[in-house]
Tab-separated table of C-alpha atoms and ligand atoms in Angstrom:
chain	number	residue	atom	x	y	z
A	8	MET	CA	85.046	102.811	124.746
A	9	ILE	CA	88.559	104.169	125.429
A	10	VAL	CA	91.731	102.079	127.188
A	11	MET	CA	93.625	104.345	129.255
A	12	LYS	CA	96.903	102.623	130.471
A	13	TYR	CA	99.278	103.863	133.135
A	14	GLY	CA	102.567	103.203	133.440
A	15	GLY	CA	104.621	103.064	136.581
A	16	THR	CA	104.827	106.314	137.720
A	17	SER	CA	101.193	106.959	137.170
A	18	VAL	CA	100.584	104.534	139.827
A	19	GLN	CA	103.686	104.597	142.333
A	20	ASP	CA	101.927	106.326	145.426
A	21	ASP	CA	98.789	108.014	146.831
A	22	VAL	CA	99.615	111.153	144.673
A	23	ALA	CA	99.793	109.381	141.450
A	24	ILE	CA	96.868	107.190	141.789
A	25	LEU	CA	94.601	109.773	142.898
A	26	ARG	CA	95.534	112.125	139.814
A	27	SER	CA	95.256	109.127	137.412
A	28	ILE	CA	91.684	108.467	138.759
A	29	GLU	CA	91.103	112.232	138.425
A	30	ALA	CA	91.798	111.789	134.622
A	31	ILE	CA	89.652	108.346	134.435
A	32	SER	CA	86.827	110.942	136.150
A	33	ARG	CA	86.753	113.344	133.424
A	34	GLN	CA	86.529	110.861	130.484
A	35	ARG	CA	83.924	108.477	132.607
A	36	ASP	CA	81.404	108.675	129.966
A	37	LEU	CA	83.650	106.996	127.147
A	38	GLN	CA	83.171	103.806	128.967
A	39	PRO	CA	87.527	103.524	130.344
A	40	VAL	CA	88.950	100.147	130.203
A	41	ILE	CA	91.990	100.561	132.829
A	42	VAL	CA	95.366	99.264	132.088
A	43	LEU	CA	98.079	99.380	134.835
A	44	SER	CA	101.880	98.649	135.315
A	45	ALA	CA	103.359	97.712	138.475
A	46	MET	CA	104.087	100.500	140.779
A	47	ALA	CA	107.738	102.210	139.500
A	48	GLY	CA	110.057	100.136	140.564
A	49	ALA	CA	108.021	97.139	141.567
A	50	THR	CA	108.984	94.839	138.333
A	51	ASN	CA	112.857	95.863	138.923
A	52	GLY	CA	112.524	94.588	142.667
A	53	LEU	CA	110.572	91.941	142.072
A	54	LEU	CA	113.465	90.471	139.731
A	55	LYS	CA	115.811	91.309	141.936
A	56	ILE	CA	114.466	89.357	144.520
A	57	GLY	CA	114.533	86.308	142.286
A	58	ASP	CA	118.141	86.881	141.816
A	59	LEU	CA	119.327	87.213	145.155
A	60	ALA	CA	117.370	84.375	146.311
A	61	HIS	CA	118.915	81.802	143.735
A	62	GLN	CA	122.209	83.408	144.475
A	63	GLY	CA	122.016	82.416	147.998
A	64	ASP	CA	121.694	85.743	149.404
A	65	ALA	CA	118.220	84.913	151.138
A	66	GLU	CA	118.536	87.477	153.642
A	67	GLY	CA	119.233	90.277	151.055
A	68	ALA	CA	115.877	88.928	149.404
A	69	LYS	CA	113.713	89.406	152.265
A	70	ALA	CA	115.065	92.842	153.065
A	71	VAL	CA	114.039	93.986	149.279
A	72	SER	CA	110.472	91.911	149.577
A	73	ALA	CA	109.968	93.826	152.898
A	74	LYS	CA	110.695	96.967	151.144
A	75	LEU	CA	107.918	96.451	148.743
A	76	ARG	CA	105.509	95.077	151.122
A	77	ASP	CA	106.193	98.046	153.249
A	78	HIS	CA	105.932	100.325	150.190
A	79	HIS	CA	102.385	98.593	148.619
A	80	ILE	CA	100.615	98.682	152.366
A	81	ALA	CA	101.435	102.565	152.420
A	82	VAL	CA	99.937	103.329	150.077
A	83	ALA	CA	97.058	101.350	150.500
A	84	ARG	CA	96.804	103.071	154.074
A	85	ARG	CA	96.780	106.274	152.523
A	86	LEU	CA	94.501	105.890	149.916
A	87	LEU	CA	91.149	103.483	151.597
A	88	THR	CA	89.495	102.934	154.872
A	89	GLY	CA	87.349	100.085	156.247
A	90	GLU	CA	86.540	97.058	154.623
A	91	ARG	CA	88.668	98.246	151.568
A	92	LEU	CA	91.419	98.654	153.365
A	93	SER	CA	91.605	95.373	155.130
A	94	LYS	CA	90.683	93.334	151.931
A	95	ALA	CA	93.956	95.240	150.288
A	96	GLU	CA	96.211	94.500	153.269
A	97	VAL	CA	95.149	90.942	153.010
A	98	PHE	CA	95.626	90.788	149.824
A	99	VAL	CA	99.455	92.337	149.753
A	100	ASN	CA	100.203	90.176	152.722
A	101	ASP	CA	99.132	87.113	150.879
A	102	CYS	CA	101.257	88.087	147.565
A	103	PHE	CA	104.133	88.399	150.308
A	104	CYS	CA	103.807	84.863	151.793
A	105	HIS	CA	103.485	83.510	148.197
A	106	ILE	CA	106.821	85.401	147.556
A	107	SER	CA	108.403	84.279	150.737
A	108	ASN	CA	107.905	80.557	149.798
A	109	ILE	CA	109.198	81.166	146.081
A	110	ILE	CA	112.305	82.748	147.876
A	111	GLN	CA	112.547	79.576	150.077
A	112	GLY	CA	112.380	77.487	147.033
A	113	LEU	CA	114.829	79.372	145.330
A	114	PHE	CA	117.432	79.595	147.728
A	115	LEU	CA	117.136	75.551	148.299
A	116	LEU	CA	117.168	75.299	144.176
A	117	GLY	CA	120.085	77.433	143.254
A	118	GLU	CA	118.590	78.590	140.292
A	119	CYS	CA	115.729	80.511	138.999
A	120	SER	CA	113.520	79.491	135.661
A	121	PRO	CA	111.994	81.695	133.718
A	122	ARG	CA	108.579	80.448	134.718
A	123	THR	CA	109.748	81.485	137.974
A	124	LYS	CA	110.744	84.911	137.109
A	125	ASP	CA	107.475	85.313	135.721
A	126	ALA	CA	105.597	84.281	138.480
A	127	ILE	CA	107.347	86.565	141.017
A	128	ALA	CA	107.464	89.710	138.111
A	129	SER	CA	103.118	89.315	138.073
A	130	PHE	CA	102.802	90.172	141.844
A	131	GLY	CA	103.676	93.908	140.338
A	132	GLU	CA	100.882	94.838	138.463
A	133	ARG	CA	98.391	92.397	140.701
A	134	MET	CA	99.090	94.528	143.512
A	135	SER	CA	98.817	97.955	141.828
A	136	SER	CA	95.489	96.535	139.721
A	137	PHE	CA	94.292	95.439	143.147
A	138	ILE	CA	95.115	98.507	144.975
A	139	PHE	CA	93.932	100.665	142.183
A	140	ALA	CA	90.614	99.223	141.900
A	141	GLU	CA	89.866	99.292	145.394
A	142	THR	CA	90.351	103.114	145.405
A	143	LEU	CA	88.023	103.799	142.599
A	144	LYS	CA	85.566	102.495	144.804
A	145	GLU	CA	86.271	104.438	147.544
A	146	ARG	CA	85.681	107.282	145.519
A	147	GLY	CA	82.492	106.363	144.480
A	148	PHE	CA	83.836	104.707	140.654
A	149	PRO	CA	82.379	101.370	139.901
A	150	GLY	CA	86.168	99.529	139.619
A	151	ALA	CA	85.702	96.206	138.569
A	152	LEU	CA	89.181	94.026	138.981
A	153	VAL	CA	89.845	92.083	136.217
A	154	ASP	CA	92.423	89.210	136.105
A	155	SER	CA	94.536	89.418	132.848
A	156	ARG	CA	95.701	85.966	133.026
A	157	GLU	CA	92.081	84.872	132.420
A	158	VAL	CA	91.974	86.478	129.062
A	159	VAL	CA	95.037	87.227	127.752
A	160	LYS	CA	96.629	83.866	126.683
A	161	THR	CA	100.046	83.116	125.734
A	162	ASP	CA	102.478	80.477	124.655
A	163	LYS	CA	105.206	78.812	126.965
A	164	ASN	CA	108.120	81.561	126.412
A	165	PHE	CA	108.211	82.400	129.826
A	166	THR	CA	109.627	86.141	130.460
A	167	GLN	CA	108.554	86.966	126.566
A	168	ALA	CA	105.632	85.011	125.957
A	169	VAL	CA	103.783	86.132	122.777
A	170	VAL	CA	100.117	86.641	122.984
A	171	ASN	CA	97.844	84.360	121.117
A	172	GLN	CA	95.171	86.924	119.772
A	173	ASP	CA	92.976	84.364	117.989
A	174	VAL	CA	92.335	82.568	121.385
A	175	SER	CA	92.377	86.259	123.672
A	176	PHE	CA	90.018	88.406	121.991
A	177	PRO	CA	87.184	86.709	122.106
A	178	LEU	CA	87.904	86.062	125.981
A	179	ILE	CA	88.306	89.816	126.850
A	180	ARG	CA	85.231	90.755	124.860
A	181	GLU	CA	83.166	88.146	126.497
A	182	ARG	CA	84.694	89.497	130.479
A	183	LEU	CA	84.903	93.082	129.665
A	184	ASN	CA	81.708	93.623	127.559
A	185	PRO	CA	79.096	92.700	130.022
A	186	LEU	CA	80.797	95.079	132.525
A	187	LEU	CA	81.065	97.840	130.321
A	188	ALA	CA	77.466	97.410	129.963
A	189	ALA	CA	76.704	97.721	133.159
A	190	GLY	CA	78.342	100.692	133.758
A	191	GLN	CA	81.741	99.573	135.528
A	192	ILE	CA	85.143	100.541	134.753
A	193	PRO	CA	87.116	97.307	134.505
A	194	VAL	CA	90.808	97.365	135.769
A	195	MET	CA	93.435	94.901	134.212
A	196	GLN	CA	97.024	94.328	134.479
A	197	GLY	CA	99.555	94.916	131.876
A	198	PHE	CA	102.309	92.935	131.204
A	199	ILE	CA	100.924	89.568	132.266
A	200	GLY	CA	99.062	86.775	130.680
A	201	SER	CA	98.871	83.064	131.181
A	202	THR	CA	99.644	79.738	129.150
A	203	ALA	CA	96.579	77.566	127.828
A	204	ASP	CA	96.789	75.747	131.140
A	205	GLY	CA	96.865	78.494	133.331
A	206	VAL	CA	100.552	79.336	134.116
A	207	THR	CA	101.567	82.470	134.657
A	208	THR	CA	103.273	84.651	131.595
A	209	THR	CA	104.989	87.676	131.097
A	210	ILE	CA	105.557	89.112	127.573
A	211	GLY	CA	108.411	91.347	128.415
A	212	ARG	CA	109.706	94.093	129.954
A	213	GLY	CA	107.827	97.069	128.959
A	214	GLY	CA	104.952	95.314	127.596
A	215	SER	CA	102.348	96.645	129.211
A	216	ASP	CA	101.908	99.564	126.567
A	217	PHE	CA	101.180	96.126	124.443
A	218	SER	CA	98.554	94.844	126.723
A	219	ALA	CA	96.644	98.149	126.231
A	220	SER	CA	97.089	97.690	122.731
A	221	LEU	CA	95.647	94.243	122.607
A	222	VAL	CA	92.787	95.163	124.852
A	223	GLY	CA	91.614	97.822	122.827
A	224	ALA	CA	92.318	96.009	119.580
A	225	ALA	CA	90.062	93.601	121.153
A	226	LEU	CA	87.213	95.729	121.801
A	227	GLY	CA	87.266	98.007	119.168
A	228	VAL	CA	87.577	101.457	121.025
A	229	GLU	CA	87.873	104.570	119.886
A	230	ASP	CA	91.270	105.444	121.458
A	231	ILE	CA	93.935	103.814	123.329
A	232	GLN	CA	95.532	106.625	125.846
A	233	ILE	CA	98.958	105.579	127.014
A	234	TRP	CA	99.325	107.993	130.298
A	235	THR	CA	103.559	108.476	131.231
A	236	ASP	CA	105.362	111.052	132.713
A	237	VAL	CA	106.716	112.960	129.788
A	238	PRO	CA	104.709	115.549	127.872
A	239	GLY	CA	104.245	113.452	124.611
A	240	ILE	CA	106.749	112.551	121.810
A	241	LEU	CA	109.214	115.358	121.921
A	242	THR	CA	111.293	116.410	119.013
A	243	ALA	CA	114.612	115.132	120.784
A	244	ASP	CA	115.727	113.897	123.846
A	245	PRO	CA	115.637	116.902	126.483
A	246	ARG	CA	118.628	115.629	128.086
A	247	ILE	CA	120.498	116.553	124.670
A	248	VAL	CA	118.397	119.363	123.388
A	249	PRO	CA	117.585	122.075	125.868
A	250	LYS	CA	114.743	123.665	123.852
A	251	VAL	CA	112.788	120.790	122.247
A	252	PHE	CA	109.048	120.640	121.168
A	253	LYS	CA	106.193	118.704	121.946
A	254	ILE	CA	104.788	116.825	118.647
A	255	LYS	CA	101.307	117.184	118.641
A	256	ALA	CA	100.297	114.537	115.710
A	257	ILE	CA	102.221	112.207	114.166
A	258	SER	CA	101.611	108.912	112.398
A	259	PHE	CA	102.029	105.389	113.174
A	260	ALA	CA	104.878	105.076	110.898
A	261	GLU	CA	106.851	107.861	112.022
A	262	ALA	CA	106.108	107.216	115.686
A	263	SER	CA	107.723	103.185	115.060
A	264	GLU	CA	110.569	104.237	113.652
A	265	LEU	CA	111.423	106.659	116.556
A	266	ALA	CA	110.380	103.680	118.664
A	267	TYR	CA	113.242	101.692	117.505
A	268	PHE	CA	115.742	103.723	117.629
A	269	GLY	CA	115.604	105.023	121.308
A	270	ALA	CA	112.780	107.116	121.688
A	271	LYS	CA	111.843	106.095	125.256
A	272	VAL	CA	108.302	106.694	125.138
A	273	LEU	CA	106.284	103.666	123.433
A	274	HIS	CA	107.458	99.974	123.367
A	275	PRO	CA	108.235	99.313	119.630
A	276	SER	CA	105.883	96.799	119.287
A	277	THR	CA	103.238	98.806	120.837
A	278	LEU	CA	101.497	99.790	118.250
A	279	LEU	CA	100.994	96.734	115.981
A	280	PRO	CA	97.636	95.732	117.174
A	281	ALA	CA	96.239	99.253	117.110
A	282	VAL	CA	97.554	99.906	113.637
A	283	GLU	CA	96.095	96.977	112.100
A	284	ARG	CA	92.647	98.429	113.525
A	285	ASN	CA	93.131	102.053	112.472
A	286	ILE	CA	92.708	102.738	116.506
A	287	PRO	CA	94.110	105.838	117.351
A	288	VAL	CA	96.790	106.371	120.487
A	289	HIS	CA	97.263	109.131	122.346
A	290	VAL	CA	100.305	109.646	124.427
A	291	CYS	CA	98.986	111.637	127.847
A	292	ASN	CA	101.192	113.405	130.326
A	293	SER	CA	99.947	112.000	133.833
A	294	MET	CA	101.860	114.286	135.549
A	295	ALA	CA	100.065	117.563	133.954
A	296	ILE	CA	96.641	116.115	132.906
A	297	ASP	CA	95.220	119.371	131.560
A	298	GLN	CA	97.668	119.542	128.560
A	299	GLU	CA	97.115	117.460	125.534
A	300	GLY	CA	100.020	114.979	124.544
A	301	THR	CA	100.592	113.520	121.385
A	302	PHE	CA	98.155	112.157	119.187
A	303	ILE	CA	99.189	109.076	116.889
A	304	SER	CA	97.248	107.564	114.172
A	305	ALA	CA	97.512	106.249	110.889
A	306	GLU	CA	96.675	109.411	108.989
A	307	ARG	CA	99.894	111.770	107.550
A	308	ILE	CA	99.499	115.091	108.673
A	309	PRO	CA	101.010	117.875	106.319
A	310	SER	CA	103.629	120.349	107.804
A	311	SER	CA	105.946	123.245	106.853
A	312	THR	CA	108.505	121.577	108.593
A	313	PRO	CA	110.114	118.726	107.136
A	314	ILE	CA	111.193	116.456	109.939
A	315	LYS	CA	109.226	115.809	113.097
A	316	SER	CA	111.832	114.342	115.588
A	317	ILE	CA	115.393	113.195	116.290
A	318	ALA	CA	116.337	109.919	117.609
A	319	CYS	CA	119.343	108.618	118.368
A	320	LYS	CA	121.297	105.818	120.245
A	321	LYS	CA	124.684	105.133	121.655
A	322	GLY	CA	126.649	101.968	122.527
A	323	ILE	CA	126.133	100.728	118.769
A	324	THR	CA	128.589	98.042	116.932
A	325	ILE	CA	129.373	98.418	113.207
A	326	VAL	CA	130.258	95.118	111.493
A	327	ASN	CA	131.858	95.693	108.199
A	328	ILE	CA	131.927	92.562	105.850
A	329	TYR	CA	134.102	92.302	102.527
A	330	SER	CA	134.086	89.599	100.070
A	331	THR	CA	135.453	89.687	96.644
A	332	ARG	CA	135.395	86.457	96.529
A	333	MET	CA	131.880	86.604	96.780
A	334	LEU	CA	131.213	89.331	94.782
A	335	LEU	CA	128.170	89.046	92.544
A	336	ALA	CA	127.721	85.291	94.030
A	337	HIS	CA	124.014	84.596	94.817
A	338	GLY	CA	123.498	83.655	98.656
A	339	PHE	CA	125.823	86.325	99.891
A	340	LEU	CA	123.702	88.028	101.716
A	341	SER	CA	121.841	85.264	103.196
A	342	ARG	CA	125.128	83.715	104.497
A	343	ILE	CA	125.549	86.650	106.232
A	344	PHE	CA	122.176	87.158	107.833
A	345	GLU	CA	121.991	83.586	108.415
A	346	ALA	CA	125.225	84.166	111.035
A	347	PHE	CA	123.542	86.868	113.047
A	348	GLU	CA	119.960	84.800	113.036
A	349	LYS	CA	121.589	81.646	114.305
A	350	TYR	CA	123.110	83.514	117.314
A	351	ARG	CA	119.878	85.200	117.378
A	352	THR	CA	121.369	88.787	117.475
A	353	VAL	CA	119.007	91.897	116.195
A	354	VAL	CA	120.671	93.833	113.360
A	355	ASP	CA	119.319	97.108	112.788
A	356	VAL	CA	120.362	99.488	110.159
A	357	VAL	CA	122.221	97.762	106.900
A	358	SER	CA	123.733	99.870	104.082
A	359	THR	CA	125.807	97.637	100.925
A	360	SER	CA	127.711	98.405	98.388
A	361	GLU	CA	129.234	96.211	95.430
A	362	VAL	CA	131.707	94.204	97.900
A	363	ASN	CA	131.193	95.431	101.052
A	364	VAL	CA	127.993	95.357	103.677
A	365	SER	CA	127.722	97.356	106.918
A	366	LEU	CA	125.476	96.425	109.387
A	367	THR	CA	125.052	97.452	113.103
A	368	ILE	CA	124.279	95.881	116.059
A	369	ASP	CA	123.148	96.624	119.649
A	370	SER	CA	123.629	93.491	121.702
A	371	THR	CA	127.076	92.210	121.514
A	372	GLY	CA	126.747	88.964	123.554
A	373	LYS	CA	127.118	86.880	120.510
A	374	LEU	CA	129.687	88.624	118.356
A	375	ASP	CA	132.678	86.501	118.662
A	376	ALA	CA	130.772	83.950	117.404
A	377	ILE	CA	129.099	85.721	114.724
A	378	LEU	CA	132.480	86.900	113.317
A	379	ALA	CA	133.883	83.171	113.481
A	380	GLU	CA	131.023	82.069	111.057
A	381	LEU	CA	131.459	85.466	108.956
A	382	LYS	CA	135.003	85.201	108.567
A	383	ALA	CA	134.640	81.763	107.225
A	384	PHE	CA	133.993	83.699	103.627
A	385	ALA	CA	134.606	87.044	104.366
A	386	ASP	CA	137.134	89.556	105.788
A	387	VAL	CA	135.278	91.500	108.474
A	388	GLU	CA	136.026	94.212	110.566
A	389	VAL	CA	134.638	95.850	113.756
A	390	GLU	CA	133.592	99.233	115.045
A	391	THR	CA	132.814	100.013	118.470
A	392	ASP	CA	131.458	102.717	120.196
A	393	ALA	CA	129.574	104.113	117.235
A	394	ALA	CA	125.822	106.090	117.777
A	395	VAL	CA	122.943	105.896	115.279
A	396	ILE	CA	121.035	108.855	114.622
A	397	CYS	CA	117.415	108.500	112.971
A	398	VAL	CA	115.983	111.537	111.510
A	399	VAL	CA	112.094	111.236	111.071
A	400	GLY	CA	109.342	112.309	109.003
A	401	ASP	CA	106.806	112.223	106.518
A	402	ASN	CA	107.500	115.019	104.413
A	403	LEU	CA	111.033	113.684	104.108
A	404	ARG	CA	109.735	111.946	100.986
A	405	SER	CA	108.529	115.308	99.333
A	406	THR	CA	110.992	117.798	100.292
A	407	PRO	CA	114.063	118.276	97.761
A	408	GLY	CA	117.283	118.780	99.126
A	409	ILE	CA	116.508	117.573	102.636
A	410	ALA	CA	119.504	115.156	102.577
A	411	GLY	CA	121.657	118.000	101.889
A	412	LYS	CA	120.311	119.880	104.134
A	413	ILE	CA	121.051	117.074	107.075
A	414	PHE	CA	124.534	116.308	105.989
A	415	GLY	CA	125.123	120.061	105.374
A	416	ALA	CA	124.333	121.528	109.269
A	417	ILE	CA	126.864	118.727	110.124
A	418	ASP	CA	129.623	119.246	107.543
A	419	ASN	CA	132.712	118.641	109.645
A	420	VAL	CA	131.082	115.262	111.265
A	421	ASN	CA	132.688	111.918	110.056
A	422	VAL	CA	129.472	110.230	108.882
A	423	ARG	CA	129.619	106.279	108.876
A	424	MET	CA	126.802	104.091	106.800
A	425	ILE	CA	123.804	106.207	105.594
A	426	SER	CA	120.561	104.507	105.059
A	427	GLN	CA	117.445	105.760	104.006
A	428	GLY	CA	114.016	103.268	104.632
A	429	ALA	CA	112.228	102.646	101.700
A	430	SER	CA	109.176	104.142	103.087
A	431	ARG	CA	111.756	107.226	102.733
A	432	ILE	CA	110.460	108.745	106.313
A	433	ASN	CA	113.298	108.419	108.138
A	434	VAL	CA	117.218	109.062	107.230
A	435	THR	CA	119.405	106.793	109.470
A	436	PHE	CA	123.414	107.413	109.775
A	437	LEU	CA	126.101	106.169	112.491
A	438	VAL	CA	128.871	108.824	114.222
A	439	ARG	CA	131.193	108.293	116.608
A	440	GLY	CA	129.360	107.880	120.029
A	441	ALA	CA	131.618	110.786	121.097
A	442	ARG	CA	129.857	113.204	118.973
A	443	MET	CA	126.129	112.201	119.073
A	444	GLU	CA	125.124	114.749	121.216
A	445	GLU	CA	126.725	117.614	119.078
A	446	VAL	CA	125.551	116.209	115.832
A	447	VAL	CA	121.852	115.999	117.227
A	448	ARG	CA	121.721	119.531	119.064
A	449	ARG	CA	123.258	120.892	115.674
A	450	LEU	CA	120.492	119.141	113.480
A	451	HIS	CA	117.771	120.268	115.891
A	452	ASP	CA	119.007	124.067	115.404
A	453	GLU	CA	118.565	123.357	111.755
A	454	PHE	CA	115.202	121.879	111.501
A	455	PHE	CA	113.339	123.594	114.593
A	456	ALA	CA	114.596	127.241	114.631
A	457	SER	CA	110.755	128.105	114.001
A	458	PRO	CA	108.444	124.837	113.476
A	459	ASP	CA	105.108	124.795	112.402
A	460	PRO	CA	102.786	125.940	115.320
A	461	GLU	CA	100.144	124.005	114.662
A	462	LEU	CA	101.905	120.558	114.964
A	463	PHE	CA	104.823	121.776	117.577
A	464	GLU	CA	104.628	123.070	120.987
A	465	PRO	CA	107.565	124.454	123.338
A	466	CYS	CA	107.611	122.491	126.244
B	19	LIG	N1	106.100	96.649	134.957
B	19	LIG	C1	106.472	95.913	133.760
B	19	LIG	C2	108.027	96.319	133.336
B	19	LIG	O1	108.352	97.430	134.550
B	19	LIG	C3	105.828	96.079	132.477
B	19	LIG	C4	105.738	97.776	132.156
B	19	LIG	O2	105.431	98.530	133.047
B	19	LIG	O3	105.181	97.748	131.077
B	19	LIG	O4	108.621	95.805	132.485
B	20	LIG	MG1	106.937	100.708	132.408
């Protein structure tokens, strides 16, 4: 068994859907389970409808809604005929009837609860999967639509719901195993689930990769394939570095480090259910289905190139906290972190000395309140517009002199905060935002002048 997950651009129109189905047909005998995103732009459009409606712009909401409806109907018409086309048209029109009722409600109420947001957002995946399943049948494949809300059970934390795996796993198996045994191709929605009493929830933006891992873990599949619109995981952001390489194989640990620091290919927590069960994940390119993507597995892969990739992220804020008074006092660090915890602000990079703690955050919405708490016991200084650079590679731990090589390559750049994780597979540091691109390019030149061809492929 395998899971094949298609992102928004892989189901965005008839051409994309047919390409995705071609990839499925080639792996037909591996018993694929299909997990889908909404068509590209649909989730944003649906959430926009919710916003416009509760802000009083019912006309604007209806206009966005009509555009989305037309797109889904047009795609269905290009893919389906006869009975199947009528079914799809009825389904899409029904969805937009519900959406139009929701628009009315929101307009009158003047507010949009997280619960209603989830109800609206869920239509994206529900429509893409319906059309996709019908298209499979149209092409002679036994597609079987499964409503993920019946098997993916979550808490009530709408828009960010947490999946209850103990409840969901047996449900997923009970529902899917008989379909697979009967030779059918189950088609499910990513991103959505429901509470114990059946109210629709979503698990967070970009969450359908996580759904795919979850389904894969529940079924104990051999491979989870994440089909997206890039060649795989790359050695750097191709918008910054002109000559990047595709990484053929990477470990879970390395991929997770990259995901946290801005490599957009994977949702950071996507890999967890797969990692826990040692299920390999493939990132595949739905624009070029013949090419091999990136293989991610628990295994460490030896290579003569010490690093795998350079991730980076701008718009980072550094908070420097000094306290001579608290020096050597226990509880200093916990008081600092309590302030961030209280305002639910995520801290990314941390480095400390005897009298100073520096940390980084990327969302500053609650920064003033946090600073007020910190200033009660320490001097605080804030630096904005920083960029985090994260150099990742399993061989960092076994390659002597690597730090020298990294910082030697950028010797005239002012480096702020340096941190090396306990896993020793990454070196993370901060520079001024304006210098980020140059730093990434120089590091890439240094490490990828002629990378190990076993592991890296020009792209
Ligand atoms: N459609 C959802 C989103 O755009 C989920 C996903 O694509 O992963 O966030
Ligand atoms: Mg997506």
